[in-house]
């Protein structure tokens, strides 16, 4: 594998370290935020149980009859000329079988100049991944619980290396309509590579996510609380850039404690006027904010915001996510009611 491909893989998947969650699996694009609403609420929100079919890509238990004939198209101008997007559609077959859901997630890493081990140019190359999913959910009879599953076929190509895999998402949601309360858990990316990039089969980015959300009584506000990466407790790590050295040359590493690990699992978000034609969304991702903050400089890492507008049968959404002072991302989306 030439140097440029190695650089690409290192940039996308992060160098592996003892406590980090990156660099341990392939197909990391599967866990990227998939629409502006989710991005604005801090990312990985799994508690939306409404018209939006794109939520079914992240939590199949959220697939419901309100998604019937809804089409969602989303595009993200990501970091470093990387672009990705999602498309989802749901169809109500009948009240017995409920809803059939289909979706596509793709990412284009752009074009790169290739070089061999001696530094000789080998020409331009590109890279990209795509996942196609089909999902379905059912209400557990005589309860407020819903269970759903997605099956995903995954294809990836990086320069001359390609891979194929399959994965399943399984979700369980408690939806109490009287209180407008959702409590949910989802196990994502249970699966395997079928065809590896080279010789060795790599792990998929398995993740456990839990969440809850509710509209407050007499207040037009929905809160969202999400716990991400619950399959691994120690997600915090000591950042070498935050080490300090005293006058005697003694190096003190960043102290990581129980509270640091706990906080990095949390994402919070709020939607103002969630059921109106215009709503505002705000979120904060604690792990992103802590890992990407710059010491002694305010960079607003981890903060995200956005809005949604309903125009007849169209819903337009936008989100802006801040990573650090040098990097941010804009997400655009449209929902179309095809009925």
Coordinates of C-alpha atoms in Angstrom, one line a residue:
X1 CA 0.0 0.0 0.0
X2 CA 1.6 3.3 -1.0
X3 CA 2.3 6.2 1.3
X4 CA -0.7 8.3 0.2
X5 CA -3.2 5.5 1.0
X6 CA -1.5 5.1 4.4
X7 CA -1.9 8.8 5.1
X8 CA -5.6 8.7 4.0
X9 CA -6.3 5.8 6.4
X10 CA -4.5 7.4 9.2
X11 CA -6.4 10.7 8.8
X12 CA -9.8 9.0 8.6
X13 CA -9.6 6.4 11.3
X14 CA -7.2 8.0 13.9
X15 CA -4.1 6.5 15.3
X16 CA -4.9 3.7 17.8
X17 CA -4.1 4.4 21.5
X18 CA -5.0 2.7 24.7
X19 CA -8.1 4.6 25.6
X20 CA -9.2 5.9 22.2
X21 CA -12.2 4.5 20.4
X22 CA -10.8 5.4 16.9
X23 CA -8.4 3.3 14.9
X24 CA -9.9 0.0 16.1
X25 CA -12.2 -0.8 13.2
X26 CA -13.0 -0.1 9.6
X27 CA -16.0 1.5 7.8
X28 CA -16.0 4.4 10.3
X29 CA -18.3 6.4 8.0
X30 CA -21.2 4.3 9.3
X31 CA -21.2 6.2 12.6
X32 CA -21.1 9.7 11.1
X33 CA -24.0 12.0 11.7
X34 CA -26.6 11.4 9.1
X35 CA -28.8 14.6 8.8
X36 CA -28.8 18.3 9.8
X37 CA -31.3 17.7 12.6
X38 CA -29.1 15.1 14.2
X39 CA -26.0 17.2 13.7
X40 CA -27.6 20.3 15.3
X41 CA -28.6 18.3 18.4
X42 CA -25.0 17.3 19.0
X43 CA -24.8 14.2 16.9
X44 CA -25.9 10.5 17.2
X45 CA -29.4 11.5 18.5
X46 CA -31.5 8.3 18.4
X47 CA -34.8 9.5 20.0
X48 CA -36.7 11.1 17.1
X49 CA -40.0 9.2 16.6
X50 CA -41.8 11.2 13.9
X51 CA -42.0 11.9 10.1
X52 CA -38.2 11.9 9.4
X53 CA -37.2 8.6 7.7
X54 CA -33.5 9.4 8.0
X55 CA -33.7 8.6 11.8
X56 CA -34.3 4.9 10.8
X57 CA -30.7 4.7 9.5
X58 CA -29.4 5.3 13.0
X59 CA -32.1 3.6 15.0
X60 CA -34.4 1.1 13.3
X61 CA -36.8 1.1 16.2
X62 CA -37.8 4.7 15.3
X63 CA -39.3 3.5 12.0
X64 CA -43.0 4.3 12.2
X65 CA -46.2 4.9 10.1
X66 CA -45.6 8.7 10.2
X67 CA -42.7 8.2 7.8
X68 CA -45.0 6.8 5.1
X69 CA -44.0 8.2 1.6
X70 CA -41.5 10.6 3.2
X71 CA -38.2 11.1 1.3
X72 CA -35.2 12.6 3.0
X73 CA -32.0 13.8 1.1
X74 CA -29.1 15.2 3.1
X75 CA -25.6 16.5 2.2
X76 CA -22.6 17.4 4.4
X77 CA -19.7 19.5 3.3
X78 CA -17.3 17.8 5.7
X79 CA -13.7 18.5 6.7
X80 CA -10.8 18.5 4.2
X81 CA -12.8 18.4 1.0
X82 CA -14.6 15.2 2.2
X83 CA -18.3 15.1 1.2
X84 CA -20.9 12.7 2.3
X85 CA -24.7 12.3 2.3
X86 CA -27.7 10.2 3.1
X87 CA -31.0 9.3 1.4
X88 CA -33.9 7.5 3.1
X89 CA -37.4 6.6 2.1
X90 CA -40.2 4.8 4.0
X91 CA -43.4 3.2 2.8
X92 CA -46.4 2.0 4.8
X93 CA -47.2 -1.4 3.4
X94 CA -50.2 -1.9 5.6
X95 CA -51.1 -1.6 9.3
X96 CA -50.1 -5.2 10.0
X97 CA -46.6 -5.2 8.5
X98 CA -46.2 -1.4 9.3
X99 CA -43.3 0.3 7.5
X100 CA -40.6 -0.8 5.1
X101 CA -37.6 1.5 5.2
X102 CA -34.7 1.9 2.8
X103 CA -31.6 4.1 2.9
X104 CA -28.2 4.9 1.4
X105 CA -25.2 6.4 3.1
X106 CA -22.2 7.4 1.0
X107 CA -18.9 9.3 1.5
X108 CA -16.5 10.6 -1.1
X109 CA -12.9 11.2 0.2
X110 CA -12.0 13.2 -2.9
X111 CA -8.9 12.9 -5.2
X112 CA -5.3 12.3 -4.1
X113 CA -1.9 12.3 -5.8
X114 CA -0.4 8.8 -5.5
X115 CA 3.2 8.0 -4.9
X116 CA 5.2 4.7 -4.5
X117 CA 7.7 3.9 -1.7
X118 CA 10.4 5.8 -3.5
X119 CA 8.4 8.9 -3.9
X120 CA 7.6 8.5 -7.6
X121 CA 4.2 9.7 -8.8
X122 CA 1.8 6.9 -9.6
X123 CA -1.1 9.1 -10.7
X124 CA -4.3 10.4 -9.1
X125 CA -6.7 8.2 -7.2
X126 CA -9.8 8.5 -5.2
X127 CA -11.7 6.7 -2.4
X128 CA -15.3 6.3 -1.3
X129 CA -17.7 4.2 0.8
X130 CA -21.3 3.3 0.4
X131 CA -23.8 1.4 2.6
X132 CA -27.3 0.4 1.4
X133 CA -29.8 -0.6 4.2
X134 CA -33.3 -2.0 4.5
X135 CA -35.1 -1.8 7.8
X136 CA -38.4 -2.7 9.5
X137 CA -39.9 -2.1 12.9
X138 CA -42.9 -3.5 14.8
X139 CA -44.8 -2.6 17.9
X140 CA -44.6 -5.3 20.6
X141 CA -48.4 -6.2 21.0
X142 CA -50.2 -4.6 24.0
X143 CA -47.1 -2.5 25.0
X144 CA -45.5 0.9 24.2
X145 CA -42.3 -0.8 23.1
X146 CA -41.1 -0.9 19.5
X147 CA -38.4 -3.1 18.1
X148 CA -36.6 -2.7 14.7
X149 CA -33.7 -3.9 12.7
X150 CA -31.7 -2.7 9.7
X151 CA -29.6 -4.9 7.3
X152 CA -26.7 -3.1 5.6
X153 CA -24.6 -4.0 2.7
X154 CA -21.3 -2.1 2.7
X155 CA -18.9 -1.4 -0.1
X156 CA -15.6 0.5 0.2
X157 CA -12.8 1.4 -2.3
X158 CA -9.6 3.1 -1.3
X159 CA -7.2 3.5 -4.3
X160 CA -6.9 -0.1 -5.7
X161 CA -8.0 -1.7 -2.5
X162 CA -11.7 -2.6 -2.1
X163 CA -13.8 -4.3 0.6
X164 CA -17.3 -5.6 1.1
X165 CA -19.1 -6.2 4.3
X166 CA -22.5 -6.7 5.9
X167 CA -23.9 -5.4 9.2
X168 CA -27.1 -5.3 11.2
X169 CA -28.6 -2.6 13.6
X170 CA -31.0 -3.6 16.3
X171 CA -33.0 -1.1 18.2
X172 CA -35.6 -1.0 21.0
X173 CA -37.7 2.0 21.8
X174 CA -40.3 2.9 24.5
X175 CA -42.7 5.5 23.1
X176 CA -45.2 6.8 25.6
X177 CA -47.5 9.0 23.5
X178 CA -49.4 10.6 26.4
X179 CA -46.2 12.1 27.8
X180 CA -44.5 12.5 24.4
X181 CA -41.6 10.5 25.9
X182 CA -39.1 8.4 24.1
X183 CA -36.5 6.1 25.7
X184 CA -34.4 4.0 23.5
X185 CA -31.3 1.8 23.0
X186 CA -29.6 0.7 19.8
X187 CA -26.8 -1.7 18.9
X188 CA -25.2 -0.6 15.7
X189 CA -23.0 -2.3 13.1
X190 CA -23.1 -5.9 14.3
X191 CA -21.5 -7.6 11.4
X192 CA -18.3 -8.5 9.5
X193 CA -16.2 -7.9 6.5
X194 CA -16.8 -10.5 3.8
X195 CA -14.0 -9.3 1.5
X196 CA -11.0 -7.5 3.2
X197 CA -9.0 -4.7 1.7
X198 CA -5.9 -7.0 1.7
X199 CA -5.6 -10.2 3.7
X200 CA -6.8 -9.6 7.3
X201 CA -10.5 -9.2 8.1
X202 CA -11.1 -6.0 10.2
X203 CA -13.7 -5.3 12.9
X204 CA -16.7 -3.1 12.2
X205 CA -17.3 0.0 14.3
X206 CA -19.8 -1.6 16.7
X207 CA -21.5 1.0 19.0
X208 CA -24.1 1.0 21.8
X209 CA -26.2 4.1 22.1
X210 CA -28.9 5.0 24.6
X211 CA -31.1 8.1 24.6
X212 CA -34.2 9.8 25.9
X213 CA -36.2 12.8 24.9
X214 CA -39.4 14.6 25.8
X215 CA -41.4 17.7 25.1
X216 CA -41.9 19.8 28.3
X217 CA -45.4 20.5 29.5
X218 CA -46.7 23.9 28.5
X219 CA -43.2 24.8 27.0
X220 CA -42.4 24.5 23.3
X221 CA -39.2 22.7 23.9
X222 CA -38.0 19.1 23.4
X223 CA -34.9 18.0 25.3
X224 CA -32.6 15.2 24.1
X225 CA -30.1 13.2 26.2
X226 CA -27.8 10.7 24.5
X227 CA -25.1 8.3 25.8
X228 CA -22.8 7.3 23.0
X229 CA -20.1 4.6 22.8
X230 CA -21.5 2.7 25.8
X231 CA -19.7 -0.5 24.6
X232 CA -16.5 1.0 26.0
X233 CA -16.2 3.0 29.2
X234 CA -12.7 4.3 28.9
X235 CA -13.1 6.7 26.0
X236 CA -11.0 9.6 27.5
X237 CA -7.3 9.7 27.0
X238 CA -4.4 11.8 28.2
X239 CA -3.5 14.4 25.5
X240 CA 0.3 14.8 25.2
X241 CA -0.3 18.4 24.1
X242 CA -1.7 19.2 27.5
X243 CA 1.3 18.0 29.5
X244 CA 3.1 20.5 31.7
X245 CA 6.7 20.8 32.6
X246 CA 7.9 22.6 35.7
X247 CA 11.2 24.4 36.3
X248 CA 12.9 21.2 37.4
X249 CA 11.9 19.4 34.1
X250 CA 9.2 17.2 35.7
X251 CA 6.5 16.3 33.2
X252 CA 3.0 16.1 34.5
X253 CA 0.5 14.4 32.3
X254 CA -3.2 15.4 31.9
X255 CA -5.2 13.8 34.7
X256 CA -8.0 11.6 33.5
X257 CA -10.5 10.5 36.1
X258 CA -13.9 8.8 36.4
X259 CA -15.8 12.1 35.7
X260 CA -13.8 12.7 32.5
X261 CA -14.8 9.2 31.2
X262 CA -18.4 9.7 32.2
X263 CA -18.7 13.1 30.6
X264 CA -17.3 12.1 27.3
X265 CA -20.3 9.7 26.7
X266 CA -22.8 12.5 27.0
X267 CA -24.5 14.5 24.2
X268 CA -27.3 17.0 25.0
X269 CA -29.6 18.9 22.7
X270 CA -32.8 21.0 22.6
X271 CA -35.4 21.8 20.0
X272 CA -37.3 25.0 20.4
X273 CA -40.8 25.0 18.8
X274 CA -40.3 21.3 17.8
X275 CA -43.8 21.0 16.4
X276 CA -44.0 24.3 14.6
X277 CA -43.3 25.2 11.0
X278 CA -40.0 26.8 12.1
X279 CA -37.8 25.4 14.9
X280 CA -34.4 26.0 16.3
X281 CA -32.0 23.3 17.4
X282 CA -29.0 23.5 19.7
X283 CA -26.6 20.8 20.9
X284 CA -23.3 20.1 22.7
X285 CA -21.1 17.0 22.3
X286 CA -18.9 16.7 25.4
X287 CA -16.4 14.3 23.9
X288 CA -15.9 16.4 20.8
X289 CA -15.6 19.5 22.8
X290 CA -13.0 18.1 25.2
X291 CA -10.9 16.2 22.6
X292 CA -10.7 19.2 20.2
X293 CA -10.5 22.1 22.6
X294 CA -7.3 24.2 22.5
X295 CA -5.7 25.0 25.8
X296 CA -6.0 28.6 26.8
X297 CA -8.0 29.5 23.7
X298 CA -11.7 29.5 23.2
X299 CA -12.6 27.5 20.1
X300 CA -16.2 26.6 20.8
X301 CA -15.5 22.9 19.9
X302 CA -18.4 20.6 20.4
X303 CA -21.1 23.2 19.9
X304 CA -23.7 22.8 17.1
X305 CA -26.8 24.6 16.0
X306 CA -29.4 24.6 13.2
X307 CA -32.9 25.2 12.2
X308 CA -35.8 23.6 10.3
X309 CA -38.4 25.2 8.1
X310 CA -41.6 23.6 6.8
X311 CA -43.0 24.9 3.5
X312 CA -46.1 23.0 2.5
X313 CA -44.8 19.5 1.7
X314 CA -41.1 20.4 2.0
X315 CA -39.0 20.6 5.1
X316 CA -35.7 22.3 4.8
X317 CA -33.0 21.9 7.4
X318 CA -29.5 23.3 8.1
X319 CA -26.9 22.6 10.8
X320 CA -23.5 24.1 11.7
X321 CA -21.1 22.1 13.8
X322 CA -17.9 23.5 15.3
X323 CA -14.9 21.3 15.7
X324 CA -12.2 23.8 16.5
X325 CA -11.0 27.3 15.4
X326 CA -9.8 25.8 12.0
X327 CA -12.6 23.3 11.2
X328 CA -16.3 23.4 11.0
X329 CA -19.0 21.6 9.0
X330 CA -22.2 22.6 7.3
X331 CA -25.1 20.1 6.8
X332 CA -28.0 20.6 4.4
X333 CA -31.2 18.5 4.2
X334 CA -34.6 18.3 2.6
X335 CA -37.6 16.2 3.5
X336 CA -40.3 15.7 0.8
X337 CA -43.8 14.5 1.5
X338 CA -44.6 12.4 -1.6
X339 CA -48.3 11.7 -0.6

